[in-house]
GROMACS .gro file of C-alpha atoms in nm:
model
  426
    1MET     CA    1   8.739   1.487  -3.775
    2GLU     CA    2   9.063   1.733  -3.798
    3TRP     CA    3   8.964   1.837  -4.148
    4GLU     CA    4   8.617   1.903  -4.037
    5GLY     CA    5   8.729   2.119  -3.763
    6MET     CA    6   8.956   2.285  -4.006
    7GLY     CA    7   8.673   2.364  -4.241
    8MET     CA    8   8.490   2.502  -3.978
    9GLY     CA    9   8.742   2.732  -3.842
   10LYS     CA   10   8.784   2.866  -4.198
   11ARG     CA   11   8.426   2.940  -4.209
   12ARG     CA   12   8.411   3.140  -3.897
   13ARG     CA   13   8.712   3.346  -4.006
   14ARG     CA   14   8.536   3.423  -4.325
   15LYS     CA   15   8.208   3.502  -4.142
   16LYS     CA   16   8.395   3.744  -3.898
   17LYS     CA   17   8.600   3.910  -4.186
   18LYS     CA   18   8.247   3.995  -4.360
   19MET     CA   19   8.128   4.130  -4.024
   20MET     CA   20   8.420   4.333  -4.010
   21MET     CA   21   8.365   4.461  -4.378
   22MET     CA   22   8.010   4.545  -4.295
   23LYS     CA   23   8.083   4.746  -3.997
   24GLU     CA   24   8.348   4.977  -4.194
   25VAL     CA   25   8.105   5.025  -4.464
   26ILE     CA   26   7.822   5.107  -4.238
   27CYS     CA   27   8.003   5.316  -3.954
   28GLY     CA   28   8.333   5.406  -4.154
   29GLU     CA   29   8.668   5.391  -3.955
   30GLY     CA   30   8.608   5.279  -3.596
   31GLY     CA   31   8.319   5.102  -3.663
   32ASP     CA   32   8.409   4.796  -3.453
   33LYS     CA   33   8.358   5.001  -3.157
   34GLU     CA   34   8.044   5.189  -3.229
   35PHE     CA   35   7.857   4.929  -3.444
   36GLY     CA   36   7.550   4.832  -3.237
   37ASN     CA   37   7.611   5.077  -2.971
   38SER     CA   38   7.493   5.412  -3.125
   39GLU     CA   39   7.134   5.460  -3.253
   40LEU     CA   40   7.241   5.732  -3.505
   41ASP     CA   41   7.549   5.733  -3.705
   42HIS     CA   42   7.666   6.094  -3.782
   43ILE     CA   43   7.903   6.129  -4.086
   44SER     CA   44   8.111   6.454  -4.128
   45ARG     CA   45   8.279   6.574  -4.440
   46ASP     CA   46   8.540   6.827  -4.369
   47ASP     CA   47   8.626   6.903  -4.714
   48GLU     CA   48   8.248   7.029  -4.793
   49ARG     CA   49   8.206   7.146  -4.431
   50THR     CA   50   7.848   6.974  -4.441
   51SER     CA   51   7.726   6.704  -4.188
   52TYR     CA   52   7.436   6.454  -4.239
   53THR     CA   53   7.253   6.257  -3.984
   54THR     CA   54   7.168   5.900  -4.112
   55LEU     CA   55   6.798   5.818  -4.108
   56SER     CA   56   6.718   5.455  -4.076
   57THR     CA   57   6.395   5.289  -4.013
   58GLY     CA   58   6.443   5.308  -3.668
   59ILE     CA   59   6.481   5.677  -3.662
   60LEU     CA   60   6.192   5.716  -3.881
   61PRO     CA   61   5.928   5.564  -3.676
   62SER     CA   62   5.634   5.366  -3.845
   63LEU     CA   63   5.348   5.556  -3.962
   64GLY     CA   64   5.168   5.697  -3.654
   65ALA     CA   65   5.429   5.601  -3.414
   66HIS     CA   66   5.657   5.818  -3.201
   67SER     CA   67   6.013   5.773  -3.166
   68ASN     CA   68   6.219   5.849  -2.835
   69ARG     CA   69   6.567   5.845  -3.028
   70LYS     CA   70   6.719   6.210  -3.050
   71SER     CA   71   6.903   6.311  -3.378
   72LYS     CA   72   7.255   6.433  -3.335
   73LEU     CA   73   7.234   6.750  -3.497
   74ARG     CA   74   7.450   7.072  -3.463
   75PRO     CA   75   7.393   7.336  -3.210
   76PHE     CA   76   7.092   7.526  -3.242
   77ILE     CA   77   6.956   7.322  -3.551
   78ILE     CA   78   6.610   7.174  -3.491
   79SER     CA   79   6.504   6.832  -3.626
   80PRO     CA   80   6.170   6.863  -3.818
   81PHE     CA   81   6.076   6.513  -3.655
   82HIS     CA   82   6.096   6.643  -3.304
   83SER     CA   83   5.764   6.631  -3.110
   84ARG     CA   84   5.772   7.001  -3.007
   85TYR     CA   85   5.825   7.120  -3.359
   86ARG     CA   86   5.555   6.891  -3.458
   87TYR     CA   87   5.308   7.066  -3.201
   88TRP     CA   88   5.451   7.409  -3.340
   89GLU     CA   89   5.344   7.322  -3.689
   90THR     CA   90   4.991   7.185  -3.580
   91PHE     CA   91   4.923   7.510  -3.398
   92LEU     CA   92   5.017   7.714  -3.726
   93VAL     CA   93   4.756   7.489  -3.914
   94PHE     CA   94   4.481   7.623  -3.686
   95LEU     CA   95   4.613   7.968  -3.751
   96VAL     CA   96   4.582   7.892  -4.104
   97PHE     CA   97   4.222   7.790  -4.082
   98TYR     CA   98   4.176   8.124  -3.940
   99THR     CA   99   4.350   8.285  -4.225
  100ALA     CA  100   4.149   8.096  -4.492
  101TRP     CA  101   3.822   8.226  -4.339
  102VAL     CA  102   3.912   8.606  -4.258
  103SER     CA  103   4.101   8.673  -4.589
  104PRO     CA  104   3.811   8.638  -4.826
  105PHE     CA  105   3.586   8.770  -4.568
  106GLU     CA  106   3.772   9.103  -4.545
  107PHE     CA  107   3.842   9.115  -4.902
  108GLY     CA  108   3.447   9.114  -4.962
  109PHE     CA  109   3.291   9.279  -4.690
  110LEU     CA  110   3.538   9.516  -4.528
  111ASP     CA  111   3.741   9.801  -4.667
  112LYS     CA  112   3.973   9.756  -4.385
  113PRO     CA  113   3.990   9.580  -4.075
  114LYS     CA  114   3.924   9.771  -3.744
  115GLY     CA  115   3.929   9.672  -3.378
  116PRO     CA  116   3.972   9.347  -3.248
  117LEU     CA  117   3.995   9.173  -3.590
  118SER     CA  118   4.270   9.425  -3.704
  119ILE     CA  119   4.469   9.314  -3.345
  120THR     CA  120   4.409   8.939  -3.434
  121ASP     CA  121   4.536   8.964  -3.781
  122ASN     CA  122   4.854   9.115  -3.676
  123ILE     CA  123   4.911   8.866  -3.371
  124VAL     CA  124   4.873   8.579  -3.633
  125ASN     CA  125   5.100   8.760  -3.870
  126GLY     CA  126   5.335   8.764  -3.583
  127PHE     CA  127   5.352   8.409  -3.535
  128PHE     CA  128   5.402   8.326  -3.892
  129ALA     CA  129   5.695   8.591  -3.881
  130ALA     CA  130   5.854   8.394  -3.588
  131ASP     CA  131   5.811   8.072  -3.797
  132ILE     CA  132   6.024   8.237  -4.079
  133ILE     CA  133   6.320   8.302  -3.854
  134LEU     CA  134   6.255   7.949  -3.700
  135THR     CA  135   6.274   7.783  -4.038
  136PHE     CA  136   6.645   7.897  -4.074
  137PHE     CA  137   6.751   7.660  -3.800
  138VAL     CA  138   6.520   7.365  -3.914
  139ALA     CA  139   6.720   7.076  -4.069
  140TYR     CA  140   6.551   6.941  -4.384
  141LEU     CA  141   6.547   6.577  -4.540
  142ASP     CA  142   6.754   6.546  -4.870
  143LYS     CA  143   6.529   6.373  -5.120
  144ALA     CA  144   6.819   6.205  -5.297
  145THR     CA  145   7.007   6.057  -5.010
  146TYR     CA  146   6.715   6.075  -4.741
  147LEU     CA  147   6.952   6.229  -4.481
  148LEU     CA  148   6.892   6.522  -4.242
  149VAL     CA  149   7.107   6.824  -4.342
  150ASP     CA  150   7.204   7.019  -4.074
  151GLU     CA  151   7.446   7.254  -4.237
  152PRO     CA  152   7.309   7.620  -4.168
  153LYS     CA  153   7.424   7.773  -4.503
  154LEU     CA  154   7.269   7.485  -4.714
  155ILE     CA  155   6.942   7.535  -4.490
  156ALA     CA  156   6.933   7.898  -4.563
  157TRP     CA  157   6.991   7.868  -4.941
  158ARG     CA  158   6.729   7.622  -4.977
  159TYR     CA  159   6.460   7.813  -4.795
  160THR     CA  160   6.566   8.138  -4.975
  161LYS     CA  161   6.529   7.956  -5.332
  162THR     CA  162   6.182   7.817  -5.242
  163TRP     CA  163   5.929   7.966  -5.000
  164LEU     CA  164   6.098   8.272  -4.810
  165VAL     CA  165   5.966   8.546  -5.071
  166PHE     CA  166   5.615   8.427  -5.052
  167ASP     CA  167   5.605   8.376  -4.675
  168VAL     CA  168   5.762   8.708  -4.624
  169ILE     CA  169   5.483   8.891  -4.838
  170SER     CA  170   5.192   8.709  -4.680
  171THR     CA  171   5.319   8.824  -4.332
  172ILE     CA  172   5.327   9.198  -4.409
  173PRO     CA  173   5.112   9.395  -4.184
  174SER     CA  174   4.808   9.574  -4.362
  175GLU     CA  175   4.897   9.908  -4.215
  176LEU     CA  176   5.266   9.898  -4.370
  177ALA     CA  177   5.116   9.761  -4.708
  178ARG     CA  178   4.886  10.069  -4.730
  179THR     CA  179   5.159  10.306  -4.656
  180VAL     CA  180   5.416  10.157  -4.887
  181LEU     CA  181   5.232  10.035  -5.192
  182PRO     CA  182   5.117  10.280  -5.468
  183ASP     CA  183   4.764  10.410  -5.517
  184LEU     CA  184   4.661  10.122  -5.784
  185VAL     CA  185   4.735   9.846  -5.549
  186LYS     CA  186   4.680  10.042  -5.213
  187GLU     CA  187   4.367   9.855  -5.169
  188TYR     CA  188   4.388   9.643  -4.874
  189GLY     CA  189   4.170   9.368  -4.983
  190TYR     CA  190   4.370   9.254  -5.267
  191PHE     CA  191   4.684   9.231  -5.081
  192ASN     CA  192   4.520   9.036  -4.797
  193MET     CA  193   4.433   8.770  -5.029
  194LEU     CA  194   4.820   8.672  -5.076
  195ARG     CA  195   4.776   8.540  -4.713
  196LEU     CA  196   4.596   8.236  -4.870
  197TRP     CA  197   4.960   8.109  -4.967
  198ARG     CA  198   4.931   7.978  -4.587
  199LEU     CA  199   4.711   7.686  -4.716
  200ARG     CA  200   4.985   7.479  -4.824
  201ARG     CA  201   5.058   7.396  -4.461
  202VAL     CA  202   4.691   7.230  -4.445
  203SER     CA  203   4.756   7.024  -4.759
  204ALA     CA  204   5.081   6.894  -4.583
  205LEU     CA  205   4.895   6.823  -4.263
  206PHE     CA  206   4.586   6.613  -4.429
  207ALA     CA  207   4.852   6.431  -4.657
  208ARG     CA  208   5.035   6.320  -4.313
  209LEU     CA  209   4.727   6.234  -4.130
  210GLU     CA  210   4.602   6.004  -4.431
  211LYS     CA  211   4.931   5.797  -4.388
  212ASP     CA  212   4.888   5.795  -4.002
  213ARG     CA  213   4.782   5.465  -3.856
  214ASN     CA  214   4.622   5.634  -3.544
  215PHE     CA  215   4.372   5.802  -3.774
  216SER     CA  216   4.118   5.649  -3.981
  217TYR     CA  217   4.166   5.725  -4.349
  218PHE     CA  218   3.807   5.757  -4.418
  219TRP     CA  219   3.708   6.017  -4.180
  220VAL     CA  220   4.050   6.228  -4.261
  221ARG     CA  221   3.953   6.197  -4.625
  222CYS     CA  222   3.582   6.304  -4.533
  223ALA     CA  223   3.729   6.604  -4.338
  224LYS     CA  224   3.948   6.704  -4.618
  225LEU     CA  225   3.647   6.728  -4.882
  226LEU     CA  226   3.447   6.898  -4.629
  227CYS     CA  227   3.711   7.166  -4.588
  228VAL     CA  228   3.766   7.199  -4.950
  229THR     CA  229   3.383   7.231  -5.014
  230LEU     CA  230   3.345   7.502  -4.733
  231PHE     CA  231   3.637   7.706  -4.844
  232ALA     CA  232   3.517   7.708  -5.225
  233VAL     CA  233   3.176   7.822  -5.105
  234HIS     CA  234   3.306   8.109  -4.868
  235CYS     CA  235   3.539   8.227  -5.141
  236ALA     CA  236   3.298   8.220  -5.396
  237GLY     CA  237   3.024   8.421  -5.190
  238CYS     CA  238   3.298   8.678  -5.087
  239LEU     CA  239   3.416   8.744  -5.430
  240TYR     CA  240   3.057   8.751  -5.569
  241TYR     CA  241   2.951   9.005  -5.296
  242HIS     CA  242   3.274   9.206  -5.370
  243LEU     CA  243   3.157   9.229  -5.737
  244ALA     CA  244   2.825   9.392  -5.587
  245ALA     CA  245   2.958   9.618  -5.333
  246ARG     CA  246   3.215   9.768  -5.613
  247TYR     CA  247   2.958   9.811  -5.899
  248LYS     CA  248   2.865  10.174  -6.002
  249ASP     CA  249   2.510  10.096  -5.978
  250PRO     CA  250   2.427   9.903  -5.642
  251GLN     CA  251   2.080   9.855  -5.742
  252ARG     CA  252   2.165   9.677  -6.051
  253THR     CA  253   2.305   9.402  -5.867
  254TRP     CA  254   2.221   9.042  -5.730
  255ILE     CA  255   2.192   9.145  -5.381
  256GLY     CA  256   2.055   9.508  -5.444
  257LEU     CA  257   1.776   9.347  -5.680
  258ALA     CA  258   1.664   9.125  -5.353
  259MET     CA  259   1.731   9.372  -5.065
  260GLY     CA  260   1.752   9.726  -5.216
  261ASP     CA  261   1.979   9.918  -5.012
  262PHE     CA  262   2.186   9.617  -4.896
  263ARG     CA  263   2.495   9.837  -4.770
  264HIS     CA  264   2.284   9.956  -4.454
  265ARG     CA  265   2.159   9.616  -4.345
  266SER     CA  266   2.381   9.424  -4.097
  267LEU     CA  267   2.691   9.239  -4.182
  268TRP     CA  268   2.540   8.925  -4.075
  269VAL     CA  269   2.248   8.928  -4.306
  270ARG     CA  270   2.470   9.015  -4.612
  271TYR     CA  271   2.694   8.727  -4.540
  272VAL     CA  272   2.438   8.488  -4.474
  273THR     CA  273   2.274   8.579  -4.801
  274THR     CA  274   2.586   8.547  -4.984
  275MET     CA  275   2.676   8.201  -4.838
  276TYR     CA  276   2.289   8.097  -4.940
  277TRP     CA  277   2.359   8.190  -5.310
  278SER     CA  278   2.702   8.017  -5.307
  279ILE     CA  279   2.562   7.708  -5.195
  280SER     CA  280   2.259   7.690  -5.388
  281THR     CA  281   2.469   7.753  -5.709
  282LEU     CA  282   2.732   7.497  -5.606
  283SER     CA  283   2.451   7.242  -5.529
  284THR     CA  284   2.296   7.330  -5.874
  285THR     CA  285   1.972   7.388  -5.701
  286GLY     CA  286   1.908   7.759  -5.839
  287TYR     CA  287   1.597   7.874  -5.668
  288GLY     CA  288   1.588   8.169  -5.885
  289ASP     CA  289   1.542   8.454  -5.603
  290LEU     CA  290   1.913   8.528  -5.630
  291HIS     CA  291   2.065   8.564  -5.979
  292ALA     CA  292   2.317   8.782  -6.202
  293VAL     CA  293   2.190   9.099  -6.316
  294ASN     CA  294   2.462   9.293  -6.494
  295THR     CA  295   2.743   9.154  -6.718
  296GLN     CA  296   3.035   9.128  -6.463
  297GLU     CA  297   2.792   8.898  -6.265
  298MET     CA  298   2.707   8.690  -6.536
  299VAL     CA  299   3.070   8.614  -6.639
  300PHE     CA  300   3.156   8.531  -6.263
  301ASP     CA  301   2.872   8.281  -6.274
  302ILE     CA  302   2.987   8.130  -6.575
  303PHE     CA  303   3.323   8.074  -6.443
  304TYR     CA  304   3.183   7.968  -6.103
  305MET     CA  305   2.953   7.678  -6.260
  306LEU     CA  306   3.251   7.554  -6.466
  307PHE     CA  307   3.427   7.523  -6.140
  308ASN     CA  308   3.163   7.360  -5.981
  309LEU     CA  309   3.167   7.108  -6.265
  310GLY     CA  310   3.506   6.991  -6.151
  311LEU     CA  311   3.456   7.012  -5.787
  312THR     CA  312   3.151   6.803  -5.790
  313SER     CA  313   3.346   6.536  -5.997
  314TYR     CA  314   3.619   6.561  -5.748
  315LEU     CA  315   3.384   6.508  -5.456
  316ILE     CA  316   3.178   6.230  -5.633
  317GLY     CA  317   3.490   6.046  -5.720
  318ASN     CA  318   3.643   6.036  -5.383
  319MET     CA  319   3.314   5.960  -5.205
  320THR     CA  320   3.257   5.656  -5.454
  321ASN     CA  321   3.609   5.523  -5.397
  322LEU     CA  322   3.574   5.539  -4.999
  323VAL     CA  323   3.231   5.385  -5.018
  324VAL     CA  324   3.365   5.087  -5.268
  325HIS     CA  325   3.651   5.040  -5.035
  326ILE     CA  326   3.428   4.990  -4.730
  327THR     CA  327   3.202   4.765  -4.944
  328SER     CA  328   3.503   4.535  -5.019
  329ARG     CA  329   3.581   4.531  -4.681
  330THR     CA  330   3.244   4.419  -4.578
  331ARG     CA  331   3.215   4.167  -4.844
  332GLN     CA  332   3.518   4.012  -4.744
  333PHE     CA  333   3.380   4.008  -4.369
  334VAL     CA  334   3.058   3.836  -4.507
  335LYS     CA  335   3.257   3.599  -4.701
  336ARG     CA  336   3.487   3.485  -4.414
  337ASN     CA  337   3.174   3.432  -4.183
  338ARG     CA  338   3.015   3.243  -4.451
  339TYR     CA  339   3.278   2.998  -4.452
  340ARG     CA  340   3.262   2.961  -4.061
  341TYR     CA  341   2.897   2.904  -4.097
  342THR     CA  342   2.961   2.632  -4.344
  343LEU     CA  343   3.208   2.457  -4.122
  344ARG     CA  344   2.955   2.408  -3.874
  345TYR     CA  345   2.762   2.161  -4.062
  346ILE     CA  346   3.061   1.952  -4.159
  347GLY     CA  347   3.075   1.599  -3.987
  348GLU     CA  348   3.215   1.558  -3.647
  349ASN     CA  349   3.479   1.349  -3.784
  350ILE     CA  350   3.645   1.646  -3.957
  351THR     CA  351   3.900   1.635  -3.653
  352ASN     CA  352   3.974   1.300  -3.746
  353ILE     CA  353   4.033   1.371  -4.138
  354ILE     CA  354   4.260   1.703  -4.050
  355MET     CA  355   4.452   1.561  -3.764
  356PRO     CA  356   4.354   1.201  -3.680
  357LYS     CA  357   4.346   1.084  -3.324
  358VAL     CA  358   4.552   0.771  -3.308
  359ASP     CA  359   4.535   0.526  -3.026
  360PRO     CA  360   4.786   0.265  -3.119
  361LEU     CA  361   4.821  -0.060  -2.957
  362THR     CA  362   5.167  -0.219  -2.947
  363GLU     CA  363   5.323  -0.515  -2.921
  364LYS     CA  364   5.689  -0.582  -3.003
  365ASN     CA  365   5.728  -0.243  -3.195
  366GLY     CA  366   5.405  -0.318  -3.384
  367PHE     CA  367   5.122  -0.082  -3.443
  368VAL     CA  368   4.764  -0.120  -3.558
  369PHE     CA  369   4.502   0.139  -3.601
  370PRO     CA  370   4.159   0.005  -3.495
  371ARG     CA  371   4.002   0.345  -3.505
  372SER     CA  372   4.071   0.425  -3.887
  373ALA     CA  373   4.089   0.082  -4.062
  374HIS     CA  374   3.868  -0.229  -4.053
  375LEU     CA  375   4.038  -0.562  -4.126
  376LEU     CA  376   3.851  -0.771  -4.370
  377SER     CA  377   4.012  -1.098  -4.420
  378ARG     CA  378   4.100  -1.172  -4.085
  379PRO     CA  379   3.979  -1.054  -3.723
  380GLN     CA  380   4.148  -0.729  -3.595
  381ARG     CA  381   4.466  -0.813  -3.424
  382VAL     CA  382   4.822  -0.672  -3.367
  383ASN     CA  383   5.050  -0.777  -3.626
  384LYS     CA  384   5.400  -0.931  -3.573
  385ARG     CA  385   5.725  -0.728  -3.662
  386ASP     CA  386   5.851  -0.701  -4.002
  387ASN     CA  387   5.502  -0.736  -4.159
  388TRP     CA  388   5.291  -0.467  -4.335
  389CYS     CA  389   4.928  -0.410  -4.300
  390GLY     CA  390   4.725  -0.348  -4.613
  391GLY     CA  391   4.829  -0.211  -4.953
  392THR     CA  392   5.134  -0.038  -4.812
  393GLY     CA  393   5.330  -0.347  -4.860
  394THR     CA  394   5.295  -0.371  -5.228
  395SER     CA  395   5.498  -0.063  -5.259
  396THR     CA  396   5.776  -0.214  -5.061
  397LYS     CA  397   5.728  -0.562  -5.190
  398ARG     CA  398   5.642  -0.698  -4.857
  399PRO     CA  399   5.376  -0.973  -4.833
  400GLY     CA  400   5.085  -0.839  -4.648
  401VAL     CA  401   4.901  -1.030  -4.391
  402CYS     CA  402   4.566  -0.874  -4.404
  403SER     CA  403   4.352  -0.661  -4.618
  404VAL     CA  404   4.261  -0.306  -4.480
  405GLU     CA  405   3.968  -0.065  -4.572
  406LEU     CA  406   4.011   0.281  -4.446
  407SER     CA  407   3.696   0.492  -4.339
  408ASP     CA  408   3.902   0.817  -4.335
  409ALA     CA  409   4.245   0.951  -4.412
  410THR     CA  410   4.520   0.795  -4.187
  411HIS     CA  411   4.870   0.707  -4.166
  412VAL     CA  412   4.994   0.331  -4.107
  413ARG     CA  413   5.338   0.305  -3.962
  414ARG     CA  414   5.552  -0.013  -4.046
  415MET     CA  415   5.554  -0.263  -3.762
  416GLY     CA  416   5.924  -0.354  -3.777
  417ASP     CA  417   6.267  -0.279  -3.619
  418ARG     CA  418   6.311   0.059  -3.487
  419LYS     CA  419   6.621   0.135  -3.689
  420ASN     CA  420   6.439   0.036  -4.008
  421ASN     CA  421   6.123   0.194  -3.929
  422VAL     CA  422   5.972   0.347  -4.249
  423ARG     CA  423   5.647   0.550  -4.263
  424GLY     CA  424   5.372   0.473  -4.532
  425GLY     CA  425   5.070   0.659  -4.626
  426ILE     CA  426   4.734   0.479  -4.724
   0.00000   0.00000   0.00000
């Protein structure tokens, strides 16, 4: 007993030592005090003047979940996982949808925006300009270490190397662009198309929603495909109208041939006619009432139809994948129901086969199972102690006192002393 006690003491000391080592590795010095108490470990490196915040599975919640834990970042540094910053990003995505519609529209149908449309454009540009300033104070996740970097210099340098130039160009007001740019590129429409750079935010939003367990993957994917299709139709129609509006002879254009002096028609009629041509071409319907007339329009139609081949393949492939996924789930559901339907017609003794209900009769530590066994050579009775029933005695070289025929699966227990009690299966 003394040796066993000493062995237990050694094992406890080894276990305690391992726990201390784990604390030092995870928390560094002083880990004994802070291990298990802090939800977020903060590691500071004085030589590089950088600080990182460790992100465990607790800090990064499961898909679609929300965590109430707060990251310990430097002053004036915002966590990219903060709920308020997420709301700000979602608000900017709605502004991107507005930009995705208005930029091709102004490029194709307007020389320059006037009135409320111009004011709205500048307000939207102001929000994105504020986001540029805010990005310099938002920590980023290092892909190599999966740590939040909250050093202001590193944040600024990373943003400068990546998206700063494109974000600034897409936010310049139209009035300033027309004043600064030379005559060759002064036309507002071409510069306005650079705002489509903001579409990367929509792609990131859909990528996040597809992995969110609070949203149906099927409907999120369908919404994404619908947005891609509508954007392609809208852009193609606006570009096609731009070719007709800038052509030297308006009568020798696709819309001039159908409507005559189309420039004096209402903007709504021209836009609907353009969308009608774009959708009929995308769907390969081609009624023939609107078709290319000059060489520029023919070249544009060629590239647009080649693009439609790829877009149609993309849509059909994604929809097929979604339908097959739903069909496989339905097939598995029907298969499970078929098993349940079959089990209803299995005999009532299925419970006795799986989990037999035994009502043993005992006498001097002896057992017999009258529900599952039929005694052949002798009447059914309670055996004496130290005897075996049926063929189980053969395996233990004990003489049997009776023969047993089992009607279903069961277990027969030895009828002997408690300390020598052995189970045997028949």
